[in-house]
XYZ file of C-alpha atoms in Angstrom:
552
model
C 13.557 82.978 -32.320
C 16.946 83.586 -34.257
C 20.389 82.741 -35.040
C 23.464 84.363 -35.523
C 25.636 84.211 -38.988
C 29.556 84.492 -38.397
C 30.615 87.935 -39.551
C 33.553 87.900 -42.412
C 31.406 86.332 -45.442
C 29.963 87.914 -48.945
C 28.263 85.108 -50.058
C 24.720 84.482 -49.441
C 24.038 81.899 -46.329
C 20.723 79.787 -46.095
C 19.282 79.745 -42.498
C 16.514 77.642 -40.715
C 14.643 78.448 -38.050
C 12.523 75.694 -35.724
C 9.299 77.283 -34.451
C 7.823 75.102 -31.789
C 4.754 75.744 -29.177
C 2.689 76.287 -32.050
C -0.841 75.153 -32.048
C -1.891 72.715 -34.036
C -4.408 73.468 -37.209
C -3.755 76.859 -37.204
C -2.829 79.449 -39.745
C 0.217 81.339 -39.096
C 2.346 84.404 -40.721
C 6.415 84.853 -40.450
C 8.662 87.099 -41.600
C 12.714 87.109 -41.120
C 14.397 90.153 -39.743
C 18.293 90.395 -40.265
C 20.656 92.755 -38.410
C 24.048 93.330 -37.992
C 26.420 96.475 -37.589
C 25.249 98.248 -40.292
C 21.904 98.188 -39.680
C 18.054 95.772 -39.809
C 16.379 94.430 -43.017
C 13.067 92.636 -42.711
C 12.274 89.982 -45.407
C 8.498 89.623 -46.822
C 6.065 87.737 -44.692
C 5.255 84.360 -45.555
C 1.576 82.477 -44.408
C 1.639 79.048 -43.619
C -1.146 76.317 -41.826
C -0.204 73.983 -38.829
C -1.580 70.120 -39.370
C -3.205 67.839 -36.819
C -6.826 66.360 -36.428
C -8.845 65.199 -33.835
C -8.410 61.422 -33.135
C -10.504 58.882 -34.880
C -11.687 55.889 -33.620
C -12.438 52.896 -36.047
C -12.918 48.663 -35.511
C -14.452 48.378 -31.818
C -14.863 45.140 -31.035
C -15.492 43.229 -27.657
C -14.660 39.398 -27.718
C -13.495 36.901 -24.580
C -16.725 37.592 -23.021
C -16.554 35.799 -19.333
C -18.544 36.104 -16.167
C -17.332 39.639 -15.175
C -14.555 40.400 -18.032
C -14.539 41.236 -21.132
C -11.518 42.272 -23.872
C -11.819 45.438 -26.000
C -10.267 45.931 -29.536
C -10.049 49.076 -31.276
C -8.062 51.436 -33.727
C -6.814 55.045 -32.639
C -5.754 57.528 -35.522
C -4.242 60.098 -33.455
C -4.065 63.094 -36.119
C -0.530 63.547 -35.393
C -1.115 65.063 -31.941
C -0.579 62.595 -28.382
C -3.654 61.045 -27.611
C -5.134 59.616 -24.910
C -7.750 56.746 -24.984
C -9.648 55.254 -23.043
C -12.527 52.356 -22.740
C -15.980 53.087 -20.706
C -18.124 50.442 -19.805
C -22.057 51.003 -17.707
C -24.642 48.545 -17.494
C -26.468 51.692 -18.544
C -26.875 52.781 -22.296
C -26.971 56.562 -21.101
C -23.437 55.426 -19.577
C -24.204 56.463 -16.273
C -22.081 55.324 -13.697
C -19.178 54.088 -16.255
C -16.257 52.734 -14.913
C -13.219 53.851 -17.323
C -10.165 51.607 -18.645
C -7.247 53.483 -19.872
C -5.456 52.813 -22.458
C -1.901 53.752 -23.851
C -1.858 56.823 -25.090
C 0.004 57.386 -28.844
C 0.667 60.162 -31.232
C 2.408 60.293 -34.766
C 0.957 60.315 -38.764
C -0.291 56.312 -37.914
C -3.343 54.846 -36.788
C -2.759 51.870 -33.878
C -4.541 49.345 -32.199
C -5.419 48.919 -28.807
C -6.425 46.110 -26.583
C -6.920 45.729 -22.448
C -9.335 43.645 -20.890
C -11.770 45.316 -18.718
C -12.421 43.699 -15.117
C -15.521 43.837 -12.372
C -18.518 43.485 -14.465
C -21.379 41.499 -13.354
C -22.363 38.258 -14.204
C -24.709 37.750 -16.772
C -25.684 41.244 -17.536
C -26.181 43.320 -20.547
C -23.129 45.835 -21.032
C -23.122 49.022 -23.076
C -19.031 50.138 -23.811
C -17.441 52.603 -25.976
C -14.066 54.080 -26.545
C -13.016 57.472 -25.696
C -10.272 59.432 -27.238
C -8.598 63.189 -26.470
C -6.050 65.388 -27.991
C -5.621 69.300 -28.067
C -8.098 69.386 -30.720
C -10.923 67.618 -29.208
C -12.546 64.254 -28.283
C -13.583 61.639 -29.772
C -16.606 59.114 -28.952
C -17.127 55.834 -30.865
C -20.684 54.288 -30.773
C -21.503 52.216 -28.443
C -20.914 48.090 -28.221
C -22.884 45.697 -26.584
C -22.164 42.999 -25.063
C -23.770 40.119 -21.950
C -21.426 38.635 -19.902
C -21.878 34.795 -18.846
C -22.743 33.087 -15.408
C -24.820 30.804 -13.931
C -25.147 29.194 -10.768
C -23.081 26.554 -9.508
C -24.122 23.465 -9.339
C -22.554 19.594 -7.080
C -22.947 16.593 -8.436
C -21.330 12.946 -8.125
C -21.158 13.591 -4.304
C -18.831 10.772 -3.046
C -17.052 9.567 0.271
C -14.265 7.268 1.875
C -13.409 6.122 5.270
C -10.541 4.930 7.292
C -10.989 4.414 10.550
C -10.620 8.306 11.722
C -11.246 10.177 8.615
C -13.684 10.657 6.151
C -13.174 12.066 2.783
C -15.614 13.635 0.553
C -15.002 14.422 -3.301
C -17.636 16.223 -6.126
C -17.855 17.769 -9.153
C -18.513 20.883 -8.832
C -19.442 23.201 -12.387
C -18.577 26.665 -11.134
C -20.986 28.498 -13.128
C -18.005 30.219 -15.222
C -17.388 32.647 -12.131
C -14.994 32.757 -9.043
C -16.187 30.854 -5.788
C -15.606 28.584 -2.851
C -17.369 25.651 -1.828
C -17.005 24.065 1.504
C -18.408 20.439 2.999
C -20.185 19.950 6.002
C -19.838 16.874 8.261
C -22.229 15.749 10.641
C -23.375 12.437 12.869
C -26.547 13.264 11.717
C -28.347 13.135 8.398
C -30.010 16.841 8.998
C -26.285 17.784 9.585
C -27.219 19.646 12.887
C -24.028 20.720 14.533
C -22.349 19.708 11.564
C -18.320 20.436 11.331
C -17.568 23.023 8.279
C -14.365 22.601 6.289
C -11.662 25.300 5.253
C -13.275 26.599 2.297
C -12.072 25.847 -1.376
C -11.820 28.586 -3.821
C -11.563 29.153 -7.540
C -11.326 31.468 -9.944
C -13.264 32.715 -12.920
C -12.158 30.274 -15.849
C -10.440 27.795 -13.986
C -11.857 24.011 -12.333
C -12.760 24.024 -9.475
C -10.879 20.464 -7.146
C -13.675 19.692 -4.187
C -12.157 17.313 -2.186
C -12.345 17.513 1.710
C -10.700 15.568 4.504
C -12.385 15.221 8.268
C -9.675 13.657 10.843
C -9.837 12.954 14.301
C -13.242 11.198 13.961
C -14.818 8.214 15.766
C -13.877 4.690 14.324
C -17.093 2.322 13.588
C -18.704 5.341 13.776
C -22.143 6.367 10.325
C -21.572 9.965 9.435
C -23.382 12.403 6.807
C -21.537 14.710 4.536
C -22.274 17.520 1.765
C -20.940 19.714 -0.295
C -22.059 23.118 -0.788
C -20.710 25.795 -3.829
C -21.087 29.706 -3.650
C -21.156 32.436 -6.910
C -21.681 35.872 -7.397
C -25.209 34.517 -8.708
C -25.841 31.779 -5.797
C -25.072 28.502 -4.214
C -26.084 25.159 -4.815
C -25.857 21.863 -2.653
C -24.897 18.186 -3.621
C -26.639 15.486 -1.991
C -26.309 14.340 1.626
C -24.180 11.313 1.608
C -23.789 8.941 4.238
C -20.502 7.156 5.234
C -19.255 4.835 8.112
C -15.670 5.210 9.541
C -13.889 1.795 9.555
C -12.904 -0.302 12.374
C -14.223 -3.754 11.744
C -13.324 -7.097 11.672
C -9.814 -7.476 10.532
C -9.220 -8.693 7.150
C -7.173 -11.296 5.986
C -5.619 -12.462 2.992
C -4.619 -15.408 1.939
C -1.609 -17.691 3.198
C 1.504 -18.051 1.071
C 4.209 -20.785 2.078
C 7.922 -19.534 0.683
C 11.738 -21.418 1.259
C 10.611 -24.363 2.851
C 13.122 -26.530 4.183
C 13.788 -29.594 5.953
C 13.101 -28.210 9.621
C 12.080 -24.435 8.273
C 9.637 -22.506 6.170
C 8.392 -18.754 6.052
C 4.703 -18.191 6.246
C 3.089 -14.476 5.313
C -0.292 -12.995 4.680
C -1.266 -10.012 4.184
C -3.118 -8.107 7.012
C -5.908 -4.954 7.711
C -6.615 -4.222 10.665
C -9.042 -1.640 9.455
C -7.505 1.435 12.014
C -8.309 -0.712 15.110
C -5.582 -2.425 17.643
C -5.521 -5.864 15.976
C -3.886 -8.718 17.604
C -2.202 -11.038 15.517
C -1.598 -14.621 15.539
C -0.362 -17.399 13.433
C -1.054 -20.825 14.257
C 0.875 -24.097 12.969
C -0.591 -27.823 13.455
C -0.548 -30.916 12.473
C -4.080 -31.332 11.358
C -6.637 -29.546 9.414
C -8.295 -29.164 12.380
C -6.237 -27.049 14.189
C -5.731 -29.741 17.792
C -2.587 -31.999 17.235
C 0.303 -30.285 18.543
C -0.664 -27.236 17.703
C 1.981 -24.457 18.310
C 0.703 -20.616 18.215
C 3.116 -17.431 17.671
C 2.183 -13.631 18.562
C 3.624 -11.529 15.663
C 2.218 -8.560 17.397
C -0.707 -6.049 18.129
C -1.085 -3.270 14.925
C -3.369 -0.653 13.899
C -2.599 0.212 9.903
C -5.124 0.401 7.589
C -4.952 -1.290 4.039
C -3.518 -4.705 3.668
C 0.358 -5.276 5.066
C 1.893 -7.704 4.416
C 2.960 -10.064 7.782
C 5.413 -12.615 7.750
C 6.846 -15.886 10.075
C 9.760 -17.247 9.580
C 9.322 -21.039 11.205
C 12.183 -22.792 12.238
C 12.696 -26.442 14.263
C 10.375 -27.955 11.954
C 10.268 -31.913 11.594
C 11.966 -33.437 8.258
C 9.004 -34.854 6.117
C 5.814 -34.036 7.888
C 3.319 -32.167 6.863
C 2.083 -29.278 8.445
C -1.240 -26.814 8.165
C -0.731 -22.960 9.105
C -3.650 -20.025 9.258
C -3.569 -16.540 10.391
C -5.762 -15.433 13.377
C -6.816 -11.692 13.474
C -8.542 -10.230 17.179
C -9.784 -6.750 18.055
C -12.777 -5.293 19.173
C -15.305 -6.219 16.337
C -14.243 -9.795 16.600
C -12.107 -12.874 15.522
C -10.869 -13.399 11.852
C -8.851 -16.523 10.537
C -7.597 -17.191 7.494
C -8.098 -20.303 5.442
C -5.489 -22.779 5.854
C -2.258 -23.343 3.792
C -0.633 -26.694 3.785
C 3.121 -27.603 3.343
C 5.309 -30.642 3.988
C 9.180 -30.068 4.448
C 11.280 -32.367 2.942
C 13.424 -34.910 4.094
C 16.911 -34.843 4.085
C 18.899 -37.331 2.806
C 19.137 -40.800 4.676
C 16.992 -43.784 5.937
C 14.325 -43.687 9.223
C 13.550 -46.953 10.810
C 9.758 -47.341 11.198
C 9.255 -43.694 9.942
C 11.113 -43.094 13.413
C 10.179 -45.095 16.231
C 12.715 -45.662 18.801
C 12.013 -48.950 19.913
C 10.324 -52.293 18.277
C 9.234 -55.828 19.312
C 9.210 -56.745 15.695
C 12.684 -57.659 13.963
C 10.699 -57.243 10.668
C 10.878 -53.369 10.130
C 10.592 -50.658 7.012
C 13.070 -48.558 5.935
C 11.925 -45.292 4.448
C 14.620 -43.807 2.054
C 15.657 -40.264 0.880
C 17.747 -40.528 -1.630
C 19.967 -37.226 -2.904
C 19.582 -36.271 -6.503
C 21.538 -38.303 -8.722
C 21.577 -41.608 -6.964
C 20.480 -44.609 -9.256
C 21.359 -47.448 -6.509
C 21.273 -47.943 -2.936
C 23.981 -50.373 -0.893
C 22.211 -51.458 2.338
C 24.007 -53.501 5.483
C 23.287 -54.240 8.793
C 26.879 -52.831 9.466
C 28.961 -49.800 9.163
C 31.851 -52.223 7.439
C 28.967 -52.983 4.548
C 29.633 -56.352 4.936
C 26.673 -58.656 3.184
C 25.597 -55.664 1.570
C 22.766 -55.747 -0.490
C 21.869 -53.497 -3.594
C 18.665 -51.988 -4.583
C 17.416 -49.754 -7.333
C 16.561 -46.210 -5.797
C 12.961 -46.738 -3.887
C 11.210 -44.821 -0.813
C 10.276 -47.714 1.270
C 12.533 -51.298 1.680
C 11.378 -53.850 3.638
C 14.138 -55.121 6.273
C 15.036 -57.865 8.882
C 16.826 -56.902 11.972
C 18.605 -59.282 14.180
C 16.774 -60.225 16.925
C 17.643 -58.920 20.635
C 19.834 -61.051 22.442
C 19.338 -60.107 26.081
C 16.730 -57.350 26.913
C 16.594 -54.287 25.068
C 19.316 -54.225 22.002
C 19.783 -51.394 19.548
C 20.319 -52.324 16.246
C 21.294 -50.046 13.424
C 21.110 -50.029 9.565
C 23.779 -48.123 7.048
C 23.124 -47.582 3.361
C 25.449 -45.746 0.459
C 23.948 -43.794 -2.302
C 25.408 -44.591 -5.936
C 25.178 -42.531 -9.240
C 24.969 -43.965 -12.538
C 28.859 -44.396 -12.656
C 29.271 -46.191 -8.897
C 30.275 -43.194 -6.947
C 29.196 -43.100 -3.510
C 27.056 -39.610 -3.328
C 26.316 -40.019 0.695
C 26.256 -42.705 3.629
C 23.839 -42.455 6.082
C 22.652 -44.854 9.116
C 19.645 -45.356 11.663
C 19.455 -47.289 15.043
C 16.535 -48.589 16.476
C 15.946 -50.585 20.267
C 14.775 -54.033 19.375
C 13.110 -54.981 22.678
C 11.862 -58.208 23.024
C 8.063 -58.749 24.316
C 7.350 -59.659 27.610
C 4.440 -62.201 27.043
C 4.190 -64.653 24.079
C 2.469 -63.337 20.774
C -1.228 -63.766 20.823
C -1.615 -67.240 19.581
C 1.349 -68.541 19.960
C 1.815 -71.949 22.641
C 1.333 -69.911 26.507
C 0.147 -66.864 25.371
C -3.323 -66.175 27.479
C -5.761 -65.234 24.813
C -8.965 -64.880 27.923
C -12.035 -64.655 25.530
C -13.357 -61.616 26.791
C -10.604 -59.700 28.446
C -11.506 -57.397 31.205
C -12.302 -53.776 31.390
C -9.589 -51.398 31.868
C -10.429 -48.139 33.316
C -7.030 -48.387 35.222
C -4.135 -45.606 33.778
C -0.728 -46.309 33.144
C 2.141 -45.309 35.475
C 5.704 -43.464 34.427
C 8.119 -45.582 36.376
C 11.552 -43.521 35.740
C 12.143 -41.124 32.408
C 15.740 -39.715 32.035
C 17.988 -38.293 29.342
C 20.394 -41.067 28.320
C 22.260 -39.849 25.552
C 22.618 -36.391 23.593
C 24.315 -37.070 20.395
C 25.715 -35.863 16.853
C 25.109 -39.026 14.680
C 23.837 -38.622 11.052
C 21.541 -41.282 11.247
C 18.451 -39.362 10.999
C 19.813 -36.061 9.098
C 23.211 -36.000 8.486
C 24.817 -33.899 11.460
C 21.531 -33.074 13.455
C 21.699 -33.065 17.155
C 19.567 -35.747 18.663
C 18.753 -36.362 22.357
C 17.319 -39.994 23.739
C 15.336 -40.361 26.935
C 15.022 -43.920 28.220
C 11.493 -44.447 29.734
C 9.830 -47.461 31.813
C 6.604 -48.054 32.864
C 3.957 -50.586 33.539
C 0.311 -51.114 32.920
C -1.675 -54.036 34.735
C -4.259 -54.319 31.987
C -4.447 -53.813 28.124
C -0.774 -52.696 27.762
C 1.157 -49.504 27.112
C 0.790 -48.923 23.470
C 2.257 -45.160 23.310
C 4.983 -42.676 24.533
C 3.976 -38.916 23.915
C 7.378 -36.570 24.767
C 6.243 -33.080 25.184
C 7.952 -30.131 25.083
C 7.429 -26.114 24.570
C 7.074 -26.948 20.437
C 4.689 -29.700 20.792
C 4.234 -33.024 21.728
C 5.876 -36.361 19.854
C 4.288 -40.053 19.611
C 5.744 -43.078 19.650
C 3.843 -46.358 19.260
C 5.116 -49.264 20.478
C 3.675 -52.977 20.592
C 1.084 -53.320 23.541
C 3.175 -54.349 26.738
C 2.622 -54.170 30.440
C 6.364 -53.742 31.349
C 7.903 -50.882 29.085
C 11.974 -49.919 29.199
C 13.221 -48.425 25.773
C 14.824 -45.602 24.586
C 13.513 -42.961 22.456
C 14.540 -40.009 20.082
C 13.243 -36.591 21.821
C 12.591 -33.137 20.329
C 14.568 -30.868 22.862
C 17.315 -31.459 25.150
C 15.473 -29.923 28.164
C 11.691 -28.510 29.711
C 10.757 -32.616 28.442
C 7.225 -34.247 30.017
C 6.537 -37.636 29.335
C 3.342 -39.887 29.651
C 2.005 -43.275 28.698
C -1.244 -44.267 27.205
C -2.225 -47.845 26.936
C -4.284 -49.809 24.510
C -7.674 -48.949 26.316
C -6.725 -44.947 25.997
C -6.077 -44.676 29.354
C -3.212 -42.003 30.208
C -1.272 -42.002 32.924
C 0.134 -38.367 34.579
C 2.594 -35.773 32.922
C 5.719 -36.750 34.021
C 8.798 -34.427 34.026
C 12.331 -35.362 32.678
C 14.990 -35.959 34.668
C 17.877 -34.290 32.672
């Protein structure tokens, strides 16, 4: 090489030279030759010795040990030259058949440390590595490490299973064995899981926890299946135990009944409801008797096929004011009939007076009045009139004892008004009720005329519906303030023991009224409905005569 000094100068000029390409640890000899137009002088020579060492390898370690990896540490002096390194690993300890790691390579006056993790080795195995590093003056081997990766088997346990009605879920615990693998169930109707169903397979890697959970759809409801769950390694497979499991599809289930908002003629009735994955009918029925047979009403809420409880609810509504009533679910599909146990409620009253708890008609002047008083009231004002004339007052009480006036010719309706008073005399509410005083047809028993025949004969003769129409629709508040009421005036006859009962029914039910035992019957009576109305008489023997349809 050379340079060139600018011409002009007298003074002594220092120059340096770069000399590159040279090789490394090796002793060389220079001289410096300077010309210009006056002619070439050639300095002394001067002997000098290139650096650089082959690269040493120090601290080789192998830690993180796994199923098939393994991480290398180490320490690379490269002796100032670049040098490559890299790791060898063989099952053999001749190193036959090493697979090789590289490194990154370095150079420079510093040693540096290396680390990569070396991949593909198999399971449980003894392993023979060392490091390998080159530079332009040679190679360098460290001794060998050794090292056994881990593995074992896999192994299932805690085998598990669910049903709905179409699908069957298995879950286990599966211990991978510290290696990569799948595991897949098998599903079968029978227990040697012949023609069994495989699942999509589950896979994991080395390190990580394996999730063995399988779903089977589409299956038969009601149906016993068998189910296992296998897991592969590098090193094996393993199987949990067979389990058995039937697909749902019973009996529906019901919960309990729970009664919310009742009111006077309303209430809302739920339970909760499984049909277990099977079309379920559902029914709720409402009676009057623990025993499910006086007028008994029934409601569809519908046909469903969820699985897990749902909750069903009923809203009731043209309920009678204080009466009690009894409600249950009923539950139908192909494995059978469930019903719930029954829940009882009794709506309230509303505010006001009933004559006779109701009846429409009496042959007795001498009557009870039952009394719903509003909150507040301390007093009650009571009067055979709506002027309140010869009122009398009472302390607050449910039942009063009353005298009507007698009926003057044939059937008379008489009627009762009361006021409600608070502790300081105001008048909270007024309310009224009439009732048909009809007077008997025959003397009392024992009374001067009356035939009292010491054995009286043997009825086994029915009574007959003479004429049953809709007299009157009205808005009066005597039973419940501003409820709509409809009266039917029926007549009959009964030869024998006497007519001791009216029964109105309609689409709701059917209504009683008792009446003093009478051969000749013509009264008027409160009715449910305002139309689709059958009437019928019963006498005192328990004869009944025909369904007879109201004339509107």
């Amino acid at each position: 090489g050379g340079t060139t000094i600018t011409g002009g100068r007298y003074l002594p000029v220092d120059a340096v030279l770069g000399l590159t390409s040279l090789s490394p640890r090796t002793t060389y000899h220079a001289r410096v030759v300077a010309t210009n137009e006056h002619g070439t002088v050639t300095g002394g020579p001067v002997t000098f010795t290139t650096l650089g060492t082959e690269p040493v390898i120090t601290d080789v370690s192998v830690g993180d040990v796994g199923g098939t990896t393994a991480r290398v540490s180490l320490t690379v002096h490269p002796g100032l030259l670049r040098t490559s390194v890299r790791a060898e690993v063989s099952a053999s300890s001749d190193f036959s058949g090493a697979r090789s790691v590289e490194l990154d390579a370095l150079s420079g006056a510093a040693s540096e440390s290396r680390e990569a993790t070396v991949d593909g080795l198999a399971p449980r195995t003894v392993h023979h590595l060392r490091v390998v590093a080159t530079n332009r003056l040679g190679t360098t081997v460290s001794g060998p490490v050794t090292f056994t990766t881990t593995g074992r088997e896999p192994s299932v346990t805690g085998t598990a299973a669910t049903a709905t009605a179409r699908s069957v879920t298995v879950t286990a615990t599966i211990d991978g064995g510290g290696l990569a693998g799948s595991a897949v169930a098998r599903l079968s109707p029978d227990e040697d899981l012949s023609g069994a169903v495989v699942s999509t397979p589950v896979n994991w890697s080395e390190g990580s926890t394996p999730q063995a959970s399988f779903t089977f759809t589409d299956l038969a409801p009601r149906t016993a299946y068998f189910v296992r769950i296998t897991a592969t390694n590098v090193l094996g497979d393993a199987s949990g135990a067979v389990v058995d499991v039937t697909t749902r599809g019973g009996a529906p289930e019901l919960g309990s009944v729970t009664i919310r908002n009742v009111d006077t003629t309303s209430a809302d009735v739920e339970a909760e409801v499984d049909a277990t994955g099977l079309p379920t009918s559902l029914t709720v029925q409402v009676a009057a008797d623990a025993t499910f047979t006086e007028d008994l009403d029934e409601y569809f809420l519908g046909r469903f096929t969820d699985e897990g409880a749902v909750s069903r609810r009923l809203a009731l509504v043209d309920l009678r004011p204080g009466r009690t009533y009894f409600v249950r679910y009923a539950a139908t599909n192909a494995a059978g009939t469930v019903r719930s146990a029954a829940a009882t409620f009794a709506t309230p009253r509303p505010v006001g007076i009933e004559i006779n708890d109701g009846d429409e008609s009496t042959a007795d002047t001498t009557v009870t009045l039952r009394v719903t008083a509003p909150s507040g009231a301390v007093a009650l004002r009571i009067a055979d009139n709506a002027a309140m004339r010869n009122a009398r007052v009472l302390p607050v009480t449910g039942s009063v004892p009353w005298t009507l006036a007698a009926a003057t010719d044939g059937p008379t309706v008489r009627g009762v008004w009361v006021t409600f008073h608070d502790e300081a005399g105001r008048v909270l509410a007024m309310r009224s009720d009439t009732i048909t005083v009809v007077p008997p047809d025959d003397p009392a028993p024992g009374q001067p005329g009356a035939d009292e025949p010491e054995d009286p004969p043997a009825d086994d003769v029915a009574p007959v519906v003479l004429s049953a129409r809709v007299v009157k629709v009205s808005t009066s508040g005597a039973k419940s303030g501003s409820s709509t009421r409809t009266r039917l005036s029926v007549a009959g006859r009964d030869s024998v023991s006497g007519i001791t009962q009216v029964q109105i029914r309609t689409k709701s039910g059917t209504t009683r009224h008792n009446v003093t035992a009478r051969k000749s019957l013509s009264g008027v009576f409160t009715a449910p409905a305002r139309s689709g109305m059958w009437v019928r008489l019963v006498d005192a023997a328990g004869n009944s005569s025909k369904w007879v349809r109201v004339k509107g």
